[in-house]
JSON list of C-alpha atoms in Angstrom, two decimals:
[
{"chain": "A", "resi": 1, "resn": "MET", "atom": "CA", "xyz": [0.08, -0.14, -0.44]},
{"chain": "A", "resi": 2, "resn": "ALA", "atom": "CA", "xyz": [0.92, 3.25, -0.26]},
{"chain": "A", "resi": 3, "resn": "LYS", "atom": "CA", "xyz": [2.14, 6.05, 2.83]},
{"chain": "A", "resi": 4, "resn": "LEU", "atom": "CA", "xyz": [0.71, 8.96, 3.28]},
{"chain": "A", "resi": 5, "resn": "LYS", "atom": "CA", "xyz": [3.35, 11.50, 4.51]},
{"chain": "A", "resi": 6, "resn": "LYS", "atom": "CA", "xyz": [1.99, 15.76, 5.36]},
{"chain": "A", "resi": 7, "resn": "ILE", "atom": "CA", "xyz": [4.69, 17.65, 4.79]},
{"chain": "A", "resi": 8, "resn": "SER", "atom": "CA", "xyz": [3.19, 20.87, 4.77]},
{"chain": "A", "resi": 9, "resn": "LYS", "atom": "CA", "xyz": [-0.56, 22.49, 5.70]},
{"chain": "A", "resi": 10, "resn": "ASN", "atom": "CA", "xyz": [-1.26, 22.70, 2.07]},
{"chain": "A", "resi": 11, "resn": "ILE", "atom": "CA", "xyz": [1.97, 19.86, 1.12]},
{"chain": "A", "resi": 12, "resn": "TRP", "atom": "CA", "xyz": [0.86, 15.58, 0.65]},
{"chain": "A", "resi": 13, "resn": "GLN", "atom": "CA", "xyz": [3.68, 13.08, -0.52]},
{"chain": "A", "resi": 14, "resn": "LEU", "atom": "CA", "xyz": [2.20, 10.03, -1.42]},
{"chain": "A", "resi": 15, "resn": "THR", "atom": "CA", "xyz": [5.16, 7.04, -1.62]},
{"chain": "A", "resi": 16, "resn": "ILE", "atom": "CA", "xyz": [3.78, 3.66, -4.06]},
{"chain": "A", "resi": 17, "resn": "ASN", "atom": "CA", "xyz": [6.10, 1.48, -3.21]},
{"chain": "A", "resi": 18, "resn": "ASN", "atom": "CA", "xyz": [5.63, -1.65, -5.18]},
{"chain": "A", "resi": 19, "resn": "PRO", "atom": "CA", "xyz": [8.13, -4.89, -3.80]},
{"chain": "A", "resi": 20, "resn": "LYS", "atom": "CA", "xyz": [6.93, -6.70, -7.19]},
{"chain": "A", "resi": 21, "resn": "THR", "atom": "CA", "xyz": [7.98, -4.22, -9.05]},
{"chain": "A", "resi": 22, "resn": "LYS", "atom": "CA", "xyz": [12.47, -2.63, -10.54]},
{"chain": "A", "resi": 23, "resn": "ASN", "atom": "CA", "xyz": [11.08, 0.08, -9.63]},
{"chain": "A", "resi": 24, "resn": "LYS", "atom": "CA", "xyz": [12.18, 2.80, -6.45]},
{"chain": "A", "resi": 25, "resn": "GLU", "atom": "CA", "xyz": [9.28, 3.90, -6.05]},
{"chain": "A", "resi": 26, "resn": "LEU", "atom": "CA", "xyz": [6.93, 6.86, -7.74]},
{"chain": "A", "resi": 27, "resn": "LYS", "atom": "CA", "xyz": [5.81, 9.80, -5.00]},
{"chain": "A", "resi": 28, "resn": "TRP", "atom": "CA", "xyz": [3.03, 11.66, -5.37]},
{"chain": "A", "resi": 29, "resn": "ILE", "atom": "CA", "xyz": [2.52, 15.44, -4.43]},
{"chain": "A", "resi": 30, "resn": "ASN", "atom": "CA", "xyz": [0.71, 17.47, -4.49]},
{"chain": "A", "resi": 31, "resn": "ILE", "atom": "CA", "xyz": [-0.54, 20.79, -2.98]},
{"chain": "A", "resi": 32, "resn": "ASN", "atom": "CA", "xyz": [-3.17, 23.44, -2.18]},
{"chain": "A", "resi": 33, "resn": "ASN", "atom": "CA", "xyz": [-3.52, 27.05, -1.80]},
{"chain": "A", "resi": 34, "resn": "ALA", "atom": "CA", "xyz": [0.81, 27.75, -3.01]},
{"chain": "A", "resi": 35, "resn": "GLY", "atom": "CA", "xyz": [1.73, 30.15, -1.57]},
{"chain": "A", "resi": 36, "resn": "LYS", "atom": "CA", "xyz": [5.33, 31.52, -0.60]},
{"chain": "A", "resi": 37, "resn": "TYR", "atom": "CA", "xyz": [6.25, 28.91, 1.37]},
{"chain": "A", "resi": 38, "resn": "GLU", "atom": "CA", "xyz": [4.74, 26.08, -0.99]},
{"chain": "A", "resi": 39, "resn": "ILE", "atom": "CA", "xyz": [6.66, 28.01, -4.09]},
{"chain": "A", "resi": 40, "resn": "GLU", "atom": "CA", "xyz": [9.52, 27.90, -1.82]},
{"chain": "A", "resi": 41, "resn": "TYR", "atom": "CA", "xyz": [9.68, 24.08, -0.34]},
{"chain": "A", "resi": 42, "resn": "LEU", "atom": "CA", "xyz": [10.65, 23.64, -5.02]},
{"chain": "A", "resi": 43, "resn": "ARG", "atom": "CA", "xyz": [12.34, 25.27, -5.23]},
{"chain": "A", "resi": 44, "resn": "LYS", "atom": "CA", "xyz": [14.93, 23.39, -2.70]},
{"chain": "A", "resi": 45, "resn": "GLU", "atom": "CA", "xyz": [13.66, 20.65, -3.43]},
{"chain": "A", "resi": 46, "resn": "PHE", "atom": "CA", "xyz": [13.29, 20.09, -6.83]},
{"chain": "A", "resi": 47, "resn": "ASN", "atom": "CA", "xyz": [15.75, 23.19, -8.31]},
{"chain": "A", "resi": 48, "resn": "PHE", "atom": "CA", "xyz": [12.56, 23.88, -11.25]},
{"chain": "A", "resi": 49, "resn": "ARG", "atom": "CA", "xyz": [12.38, 27.13, -13.19]},
{"chain": "A", "resi": 50, "resn": "LEU", "atom": "CA", "xyz": [11.78, 30.17, -11.77]},
{"chain": "A", "resi": 51, "resn": "PRO", "atom": "CA", "xyz": [8.43, 30.62, -14.84]},
{"chain": "A", "resi": 52, "resn": "HIS", "atom": "CA", "xyz": [6.68, 27.62, -14.17]},
{"chain": "A", "resi": 53, "resn": "LEU", "atom": "CA", "xyz": [7.07, 28.50, -10.45]},
{"chain": "A", "resi": 54, "resn": "GLN", "atom": "CA", "xyz": [5.70, 32.03, -10.56]},
{"chain": "A", "resi": 55, "resn": "VAL", "atom": "CA", "xyz": [2.87, 29.78, -13.68]},
{"chain": "A", "resi": 56, "resn": "SER", "atom": "CA", "xyz": [1.83, 28.10, -9.96]},
{"chain": "A", "resi": 57, "resn": "SER", "atom": "CA", "xyz": [1.45, 30.98, -7.68]},
{"chain": "A", "resi": 58, "resn": "ALA", "atom": "CA", "xyz": [0.69, 32.99, -9.85]},
{"chain": "A", "resi": 59, "resn": "LYS", "atom": "CA", "xyz": [-3.52, 33.76, -8.99]},
{"chain": "A", "resi": 60, "resn": "ILE", "atom": "CA", "xyz": [-4.28, 33.94, -12.60]},
{"chain": "A", "resi": 61, "resn": "LEU", "atom": "CA", "xyz": [-5.14, 30.79, -14.56]},
{"chain": "A", "resi": 62, "resn": "VAL", "atom": "CA", "xyz": [-2.80, 31.09, -17.96]},
{"chain": "A", "resi": 63, "resn": "GLN", "atom": "CA", "xyz": [-3.81, 31.76, -21.60]},
{"chain": "A", "resi": 64, "resn": "ARG", "atom": "CA", "xyz": [-4.19, 28.37, -22.69]},
{"chain": "A", "resi": 65, "resn": "PRO", "atom": "CA", "xyz": [-2.49, 25.28, -21.58]},
{"chain": "A", "resi": 66, "resn": "ILE", "atom": "CA", "xyz": [0.71, 24.52, -21.85]},
{"chain": "A", "resi": 67, "resn": "VAL", "atom": "CA", "xyz": [3.40, 21.74, -21.84]},
{"chain": "A", "resi": 68, "resn": "GLU", "atom": "CA", "xyz": [7.36, 22.35, -22.00]},
{"chain": "A", "resi": 69, "resn": "LYS", "atom": "CA", "xyz": [9.92, 19.68, -21.12]},
{"chain": "A", "resi": 70, "resn": "GLU", "atom": "CA", "xyz": [13.30, 20.86, -19.29]},
{"chain": "A", "resi": 71, "resn": "ALA", "atom": "CA", "xyz": [16.77, 18.87, -18.53]},
{"chain": "A", "resi": 72, "resn": "ASP", "atom": "CA", "xyz": [14.87, 16.60, -15.25]},
{"chain": "A", "resi": 73, "resn": "TYR", "atom": "CA", "xyz": [11.23, 17.07, -15.88]},
{"chain": "A", "resi": 74, "resn": "ILE", "atom": "CA", "xyz": [7.81, 18.08, -18.11]},
{"chain": "A", "resi": 75, "resn": "PHE", "atom": "CA", "xyz": [6.18, 20.58, -16.59]},
{"chain": "A", "resi": 76, "resn": "MET", "atom": "CA", "xyz": [2.09, 21.23, -17.84]},
{"chain": "A", "resi": 77, "resn": "ALA", "atom": "CA", "xyz": [-0.91, 23.03, -17.61]},
{"chain": "A", "resi": 78, "resn": "LEU", "atom": "CA", "xyz": [-4.15, 22.47, -17.60]},
{"chain": "A", "resi": 79, "resn": "HIS", "atom": "CA", "xyz": [-7.76, 23.94, -16.93]},
{"chain": "A", "resi": 80, "resn": "PHE", "atom": "CA", "xyz": [-10.55, 21.61, -16.00]},
{"chain": "A", "resi": 81, "resn": "PRO", "atom": "CA", "xyz": [-14.38, 22.52, -16.54]},
{"chain": "A", "resi": 82, "resn": "ILE", "atom": "CA", "xyz": [-15.89, 22.80, -12.41]},
{"chain": "A", "resi": 83, "resn": "ILE", "atom": "CA", "xyz": [-18.67, 23.81, -10.69]},
{"chain": "A", "resi": 84, "resn": "GLN", "atom": "CA", "xyz": [-19.89, 26.67, -9.50]},
{"chain": "A", "resi": 85, "resn": "ILE", "atom": "CA", "xyz": [-23.55, 26.40, -7.76]},
{"chain": "A", "resi": 86, "resn": "ASN", "atom": "CA", "xyz": [-25.50, 29.68, -7.78]},
{"chain": "A", "resi": 87, "resn": "GLU", "atom": "CA", "xyz": [-25.79, 30.72, -4.53]},
{"chain": "A", "resi": 88, "resn": "ASN", "atom": "CA", "xyz": [-29.01, 33.45, -5.39]},
{"chain": "A", "resi": 89, "resn": "ASN", "atom": "CA", "xyz": [-31.30, 31.41, -7.47]},
{"chain": "A", "resi": 90, "resn": "LYS", "atom": "CA", "xyz": [-33.72, 30.21, -5.43]},
{"chain": "A", "resi": 91, "resn": "ASN", "atom": "CA", "xyz": [-34.62, 27.12, -8.29]},
{"chain": "A", "resi": 92, "resn": "ASN", "atom": "CA", "xyz": [-31.20, 25.77, -7.91]},
{"chain": "A", "resi": 93, "resn": "ILE", "atom": "CA", "xyz": [-31.10, 25.77, -11.59]},
{"chain": "A", "resi": 94, "resn": "ASN", "atom": "CA", "xyz": [-27.81, 27.43, -12.17]},
{"chain": "A", "resi": 95, "resn": "SER", "atom": "CA", "xyz": [-24.63, 26.24, -11.74]},
{"chain": "A", "resi": 96, "resn": "ASP", "atom": "CA", "xyz": [-22.24, 27.51, -13.29]},
{"chain": "A", "resi": 97, "resn": "ILE", "atom": "CA", "xyz": [-19.82, 25.30, -15.20]},
{"chain": "A", "resi": 98, "resn": "THR", "atom": "CA", "xyz": [-16.61, 27.84, -14.91]},
{"chain": "A", "resi": 99, "resn": "VAL", "atom": "CA", "xyz": [-12.52, 26.51, -15.45]},
{"chain": "A", "resi": 100, "resn": "ALA", "atom": "CA", "xyz": [-9.75, 25.27, -12.73]},
{"chain": "A", "resi": 101, "resn": "GLU", "atom": "CA", "xyz": [-6.51, 25.14, -13.75]},
{"chain": "A", "resi": 102, "resn": "ILE", "atom": "CA", "xyz": [-3.44, 22.60, -11.98]},
{"chain": "A", "resi": 103, "resn": "GLU", "atom": "CA", "xyz": [0.00, 22.68, -12.59]},
{"chain": "A", "resi": 104, "resn": "PHE", "atom": "CA", "xyz": [1.51, 19.58, -13.14]},
{"chain": "A", "resi": 105, "resn": "PHE", "atom": "CA", "xyz": [5.95, 18.65, -12.86]},
{"chain": "A", "resi": 106, "resn": "ILE", "atom": "CA", "xyz": [6.66, 14.96, -13.44]},
{"chain": "A", "resi": 107, "resn": "GLY", "atom": "CA", "xyz": [9.81, 14.13, -13.72]},
{"chain": "A", "resi": 108, "resn": "ARG", "atom": "CA", "xyz": [11.64, 10.26, -13.18]},
{"chain": "A", "resi": 109, "resn": "ASN", "atom": "CA", "xyz": [9.94, 9.60, -9.95]},
{"chain": "A", "resi": 110, "resn": "PHE", "atom": "CA", "xyz": [7.30, 11.74, -8.80]},
{"chain": "A", "resi": 111, "resn": "LEU", "atom": "CA", "xyz": [4.71, 13.36, -10.03]},
{"chain": "A", "resi": 112, "resn": "ILE", "atom": "CA", "xyz": [3.31, 17.03, -9.18]},
{"chain": "A", "resi": 113, "resn": "THR", "atom": "CA", "xyz": [-0.18, 18.25, -8.48]},
{"chain": "A", "resi": 114, "resn": "MET", "atom": "CA", "xyz": [-1.03, 22.54, -8.48]},
{"chain": "A", "resi": 115, "resn": "PRO", "atom": "CA", "xyz": [-4.66, 22.88, -8.48]},
{"chain": "A", "resi": 116, "resn": "ASN", "atom": "CA", "xyz": [-5.87, 27.09, -7.86]},
{"chain": "A", "resi": 117, "resn": "GLN", "atom": "CA", "xyz": [-8.85, 25.66, -6.80]},
{"chain": "A", "resi": 118, "resn": "ASN", "atom": "CA", "xyz": [-10.57, 22.12, -4.50]},
{"chain": "A", "resi": 119, "resn": "ILE", "atom": "CA", "xyz": [-11.18, 20.02, -7.63]},
{"chain": "A", "resi": 120, "resn": "GLU", "atom": "CA", "xyz": [-12.91, 16.35, -6.24]},
{"chain": "A", "resi": 121, "resn": "PRO", "atom": "CA", "xyz": [-12.32, 14.20, -8.93]},
{"chain": "A", "resi": 122, "resn": "LEU", "atom": "CA", "xyz": [-8.44, 15.22, -7.70]},
{"chain": "A", "resi": 123, "resn": "ASN", "atom": "CA", "xyz": [-8.75, 14.36, -4.32]},
{"chain": "A", "resi": 124, "resn": "ASP", "atom": "CA", "xyz": [-10.47, 11.48, -5.19]},
{"chain": "A", "resi": 125, "resn": "PHE", "atom": "CA", "xyz": [-8.09, 9.93, -6.96]},
{"chain": "A", "resi": 126, "resn": "PHE", "atom": "CA", "xyz": [-5.64, 10.80, -4.28]},
{"chain": "A", "resi": 127, "resn": "LYS", "atom": "CA", "xyz": [-7.63, 8.99, -1.46]},
{"chain": "A", "resi": 128, "resn": "LEU", "atom": "CA", "xyz": [-7.79, 6.16, -4.09]},
{"chain": "A", "resi": 129, "resn": "CYS", "atom": "CA", "xyz": [-4.33, 5.78, -4.62]},
{"chain": "A", "resi": 130, "resn": "LYS", "atom": "CA", "xyz": [-3.81, 5.03, -1.11]},
{"chain": "A", "resi": 131, "resn": "ASN", "atom": "CA", "xyz": [-5.30, 2.25, -0.65]},
{"chain": "A", "resi": 132, "resn": "ASP", "atom": "CA", "xyz": [-6.24, 0.67, -3.78]},
{"chain": "A", "resi": 133, "resn": "ASP", "atom": "CA", "xyz": [-3.18, -1.68, -5.62]},
{"chain": "A", "resi": 134, "resn": "SER", "atom": "CA", "xyz": [-4.99, -2.83, -8.30]},
{"chain": "A", "resi": 135, "resn": "LEU", "atom": "CA", "xyz": [-3.95, 0.07, -10.33]},
{"chain": "A", "resi": 136, "resn": "LEU", "atom": "CA", "xyz": [-2.09, 0.40, -13.07]},
{"chain": "A", "resi": 137, "resn": "THR", "atom": "CA", "xyz": [0.00, 3.46, -11.36]},
{"chain": "A", "resi": 138, "resn": "TYR", "atom": "CA", "xyz": [0.64, 0.63, -8.35]},
{"chain": "A", "resi": 139, "resn": "GLN", "atom": "CA", "xyz": [1.77, -1.89, -11.13]},
{"chain": "A", "resi": 140, "resn": "PHE", "atom": "CA", "xyz": [4.06, 0.34, -13.17]},
{"chain": "A", "resi": 141, "resn": "GLU", "atom": "CA", "xyz": [5.08, 2.91, -10.88]},
{"chain": "A", "resi": 142, "resn": "SER", "atom": "CA", "xyz": [5.31, 5.59, -13.31]},
{"chain": "A", "resi": 143, "resn": "PRO", "atom": "CA", "xyz": [4.51, 9.36, -13.16]},
{"chain": "A", "resi": 144, "resn": "ALA", "atom": "CA", "xyz": [3.13, 8.82, -16.77]},
{"chain": "A", "resi": 145, "resn": "ILE", "atom": "CA", "xyz": [1.06, 6.17, -16.41]},
{"chain": "A", "resi": 146, "resn": "LEU", "atom": "CA", "xyz": [-0.15, 8.39, -13.14]},
{"chain": "A", "resi": 147, "resn": "LEU", "atom": "CA", "xyz": [-0.89, 11.04, -15.07]},
{"chain": "A", "resi": 148, "resn": "TYR", "atom": "CA", "xyz": [-2.78, 9.40, -17.21]},
{"chain": "A", "resi": 149, "resn": "GLU", "atom": "CA", "xyz": [-4.99, 8.00, -14.24]},
{"chain": "A", "resi": 150, "resn": "LEU", "atom": "CA", "xyz": [-5.17, 11.13, -13.00]},
{"chain": "A", "resi": 151, "resn": "LEU", "atom": "CA", "xyz": [-5.95, 12.40, -16.57]},
{"chain": "A", "resi": 152, "resn": "GLU", "atom": "CA", "xyz": [-9.03, 10.14, -16.81]},
{"chain": "A", "resi": 153, "resn": "LYS", "atom": "CA", "xyz": [-10.47, 11.08, -13.59]},
{"chain": "A", "resi": 154, "resn": "ILE", "atom": "CA", "xyz": [-11.04, 14.43, -14.34]},
{"chain": "A", "resi": 155, "resn": "THR", "atom": "CA", "xyz": [-12.34, 14.42, -17.41]},
{"chain": "A", "resi": 156, "resn": "LEU", "atom": "CA", "xyz": [-15.14, 11.53, -16.68]},
{"chain": "A", "resi": 157, "resn": "SER", "atom": "CA", "xyz": [-16.03, 13.86, -14.62]},
{"chain": "A", "resi": 158, "resn": "CYS", "atom": "CA", "xyz": [-17.17, 16.23, -16.78]},
{"chain": "A", "resi": 159, "resn": "PHE", "atom": "CA", "xyz": [-20.08, 13.42, -17.47]},
{"chain": "A", "resi": 160, "resn": "ASN", "atom": "CA", "xyz": [-21.51, 14.42, -14.70]},
{"chain": "A", "resi": 161, "resn": "LEU", "atom": "CA", "xyz": [-21.72, 17.37, -15.48]},
{"chain": "A", "resi": 162, "resn": "LEU", "atom": "CA", "xyz": [-23.59, 17.26, -18.23]},
{"chain": "A", "resi": 163, "resn": "ASP", "atom": "CA", "xyz": [-26.00, 15.42, -16.73]},
{"chain": "A", "resi": 164, "resn": "LYS", "atom": "CA", "xyz": [-26.99, 18.95, -14.39]},
{"chain": "A", "resi": 165, "resn": "ASN", "atom": "CA", "xyz": [-26.48, 20.54, -17.82]},
{"chain": "A", "resi": 166, "resn": "SER", "atom": "CA", "xyz": [-28.63, 18.19, -18.31]},
{"chain": "A", "resi": 167, "resn": "VAL", "atom": "CA", "xyz": [-31.51, 18.38, -15.40]},
{"chain": "A", "resi": 168, "resn": "ALA", "atom": "CA", "xyz": [-31.59, 22.38, -15.63]},
{"chain": "A", "resi": 169, "resn": "ILE", "atom": "CA", "xyz": [-32.13, 21.76, -19.92]},
{"chain": "A", "resi": 170, "resn": "ASN", "atom": "CA", "xyz": [-34.98, 19.83, -18.12]},
{"chain": "A", "resi": 171, "resn": "LYS", "atom": "CA", "xyz": [-35.85, 21.99, -15.86]},
{"chain": "A", "resi": 172, "resn": "VAL", "atom": "CA", "xyz": [-36.48, 25.06, -18.25]},
{"chain": "A", "resi": 173, "resn": "GLU", "atom": "CA", "xyz": [-38.81, 23.45, -20.50]},
{"chain": "A", "resi": 174, "resn": "GLU", "atom": "CA", "xyz": [-41.23, 23.44, -18.04]},
{"chain": "A", "resi": 175, "resn": "ILE", "atom": "CA", "xyz": [-40.62, 27.24, -17.83]},
{"chain": "A", "resi": 176, "resn": "ILE", "atom": "CA", "xyz": [-41.16, 27.43, -21.37]},
{"chain": "A", "resi": 177, "resn": "PHE", "atom": "CA", "xyz": [-44.45, 25.03, -20.51]},
{"chain": "A", "resi": 178, "resn": "ALA", "atom": "CA", "xyz": [-45.36, 27.10, -17.90]},
{"chain": "A", "resi": 179, "resn": "GLN", "atom": "CA", "xyz": [-45.19, 30.58, -20.36]},
{"chain": "A", "resi": 180, "resn": "LYS", "atom": "CA", "xyz": [-42.27, 32.26, -18.04]},
{"chain": "A", "resi": 181, "resn": "GLN", "atom": "CA", "xyz": [-40.55, 33.71, -21.85]},
{"chain": "A", "resi": 182, "resn": "LYS", "atom": "CA", "xyz": [-38.82, 36.43, -20.34]},
{"chain": "A", "resi": 183, "resn": "GLU", "atom": "CA", "xyz": [-36.47, 33.68, -17.61]},
{"chain": "A", "resi": 184, "resn": "ALA", "atom": "CA", "xyz": [-36.73, 30.85, -19.67]},
{"chain": "A", "resi": 185, "resn": "VAL", "atom": "CA", "xyz": [-34.11, 32.47, -22.47]},
{"chain": "A", "resi": 186, "resn": "SER", "atom": "CA", "xyz": [-32.03, 33.88, -19.48]},
{"chain": "A", "resi": 187, "resn": "GLN", "atom": "CA", "xyz": [-31.06, 30.21, -18.73]},
{"chain": "A", "resi": 188, "resn": "ILE", "atom": "CA", "xyz": [-30.84, 29.43, -22.11]},
{"chain": "A", "resi": 189, "resn": "LEU", "atom": "CA", "xyz": [-28.35, 31.27, -22.28]},
{"chain": "A", "resi": 190, "resn": "PHE", "atom": "CA", "xyz": [-26.86, 30.40, -19.54]},
{"chain": "A", "resi": 191, "resn": "LEU", "atom": "CA", "xyz": [-27.52, 27.16, -20.48]},
{"chain": "A", "resi": 192, "resn": "ARG", "atom": "CA", "xyz": [-25.65, 28.06, -23.47]},
{"chain": "A", "resi": 193, "resn": "HIS", "atom": "CA", "xyz": [-22.46, 30.06, -22.02]},
{"chain": "A", "resi": 194, "resn": "ASN", "atom": "CA", "xyz": [-21.86, 26.33, -19.60]},
{"chain": "A", "resi": 195, "resn": "ILE", "atom": "CA", "xyz": [-21.17, 23.85, -22.82]},
{"chain": "A", "resi": 196, "resn": "ILE", "atom": "CA", "xyz": [-19.52, 26.23, -24.27]},
{"chain": "A", "resi": 197, "resn": "ASN", "atom": "CA", "xyz": [-16.67, 26.98, -21.29]},
{"chain": "A", "resi": 198, "resn": "LEU", "atom": "CA", "xyz": [-17.08, 22.87, -21.17]},
{"chain": "A", "resi": 199, "resn": "ARG", "atom": "CA", "xyz": [-16.18, 21.99, -24.07]},
{"chain": "A", "resi": 200, "resn": "LYS", "atom": "CA", "xyz": [-14.19, 25.23, -25.14]},
{"chain": "A", "resi": 201, "resn": "THR", "atom": "CA", "xyz": [-11.97, 24.04, -21.91]},
{"chain": "A", "resi": 202, "resn": "LEU", "atom": "CA", "xyz": [-11.58, 20.18, -22.67]},
{"chain": "A", "resi": 203, "resn": "GLN", "atom": "CA", "xyz": [-10.97, 20.53, -26.72]},
{"chain": "A", "resi": 204, "resn": "ASN", "atom": "CA", "xyz": [-7.65, 21.94, -25.54]},
{"chain": "A", "resi": 205, "resn": "HIS", "atom": "CA", "xyz": [-6.92, 18.95, -24.32]},
{"chain": "A", "resi": 206, "resn": "LYS", "atom": "CA", "xyz": [-6.22, 17.56, -27.24]},
{"chain": "A", "resi": 207, "resn": "ASN", "atom": "CA", "xyz": [-3.57, 19.21, -28.72]},
{"chain": "A", "resi": 208, "resn": "ILE", "atom": "CA", "xyz": [-1.44, 19.10, -24.92]},
{"chain": "A", "resi": 209, "resn": "ILE", "atom": "CA", "xyz": [-2.19, 15.58, -24.67]},
{"chain": "A", "resi": 210, "resn": "LYS", "atom": "CA", "xyz": [0.08, 15.75, -28.72]},
{"chain": "A", "resi": 211, "resn": "LYS", "atom": "CA", "xyz": [2.90, 17.73, -27.18]},
{"chain": "A", "resi": 212, "resn": "LEU", "atom": "CA", "xyz": [3.47, 15.42, -24.62]},
{"chain": "A", "resi": 213, "resn": "ILE", "atom": "CA", "xyz": [3.16, 12.38, -26.60]},
{"chain": "A", "resi": 214, "resn": "ALA", "atom": "CA", "xyz": [5.49, 14.33, -29.21]},
{"chain": "A", "resi": 215, "resn": "ILE", "atom": "CA", "xyz": [8.00, 15.58, -26.43]},
{"chain": "A", "resi": 216, "resn": "GLU", "atom": "CA", "xyz": [11.55, 13.03, -26.55]},
{"chain": "A", "resi": 217, "resn": "SER", "atom": "CA", "xyz": [12.77, 12.23, -23.24]},
{"chain": "A", "resi": 218, "resn": "ASP", "atom": "CA", "xyz": [13.92, 9.36, -20.92]},
{"chain": "A", "resi": 219, "resn": "LEU", "atom": "CA", "xyz": [11.14, 11.01, -18.51]},
{"chain": "A", "resi": 220, "resn": "ILE", "atom": "CA", "xyz": [7.81, 9.50, -20.32]},
{"chain": "A", "resi": 221, "resn": "PRO", "atom": "CA", "xyz": [9.05, 6.27, -22.38]},
{"chain": "A", "resi": 222, "resn": "ASP", "atom": "CA", "xyz": [7.27, 6.18, -25.40]},
{"chain": "A", "resi": 223, "resn": "GLU", "atom": "CA", "xyz": [5.53, 2.29, -25.47]},
{"chain": "A", "resi": 224, "resn": "GLN", "atom": "CA", "xyz": [3.72, 4.28, -21.21]},
{"chain": "A", "resi": 225, "resn": "ILE", "atom": "CA", "xyz": [3.02, 7.16, -23.35]},
{"chain": "A", "resi": 226, "resn": "ARG", "atom": "CA", "xyz": [1.36, 5.88, -27.01]},
{"chain": "A", "resi": 227, "resn": "LYS", "atom": "CA", "xyz": [-0.01, 2.79, -25.63]},
{"chain": "A", "resi": 228, "resn": "TYR", "atom": "CA", "xyz": [-2.57, 4.62, -23.95]},
{"chain": "A", "resi": 229, "resn": "TYR", "atom": "CA", "xyz": [-2.83, 8.31, -24.01]},
{"chain": "A", "resi": 230, "resn": "ASN", "atom": "CA", "xyz": [-3.12, 7.29, -27.76]}
]
C-alpha cells in the first residue's frame, strides 16, 4: 500500500512502492493553495525553473494550456471545467461551469500536482491511490501512468457536469411550458454559456496531449505514453 506523509498544511506526499516492480518508488506530491512557502519548498527540493514556479503561484489562469520540456522534468498546465453553484438562484437551476487549473511537474520518479481550486476528482483519486493496489499506477510505478489515470478520472467526471446541465434543460422546458418566456430565455443563455465553457476547456487537451506524446524524453517512456494516451 501507499504511504501518506504530511509535509506541511498544504503539501501532502503519497509514496507508492510496489515490491514486485524493479522501480524504487513513485512519489505523488499534491499541493493546495500554493503560496510563498510552497513555492520555496519546490525551488529548494526540485530546483524548478522560476517561470514555472511563477505560473504555479499566480492568482490568474494562464491564457492557454502549456507543456514544456526541461532537462530533468516536464512542466504542464491544464484547465478543467468545474461546477460552481449559484447561491442566489432560488430554483437552484443555475450551476456555473467555470475553469480551474492544475500545474503538473513530471519527473523520473515523481508527479507534482498544484490545483488552484478544490477539484474533487483529483482529491478522490489521491485517496484512491492510497488504498487501491489494483491501479495501473501501482503496477508500473510510473509518473506517466499516474498522470494518465488522473487525467482519465477528471475527464470522466465531466460527464457529471453534462448530467447536471441535462437536468437544468428539463427545468427550462417546464418554464417554457409555463409560458415564462423571459425567464426561459435567460436560462437558455446561461446553459449555452456552460456548454461553450465545457467544450472550449476540454478541446485544448487534445493538442496538449499530442505535444506530450511527441516529446522525446526518458522521463516518459514512449511505450507507456503511446499505449495509454492514444
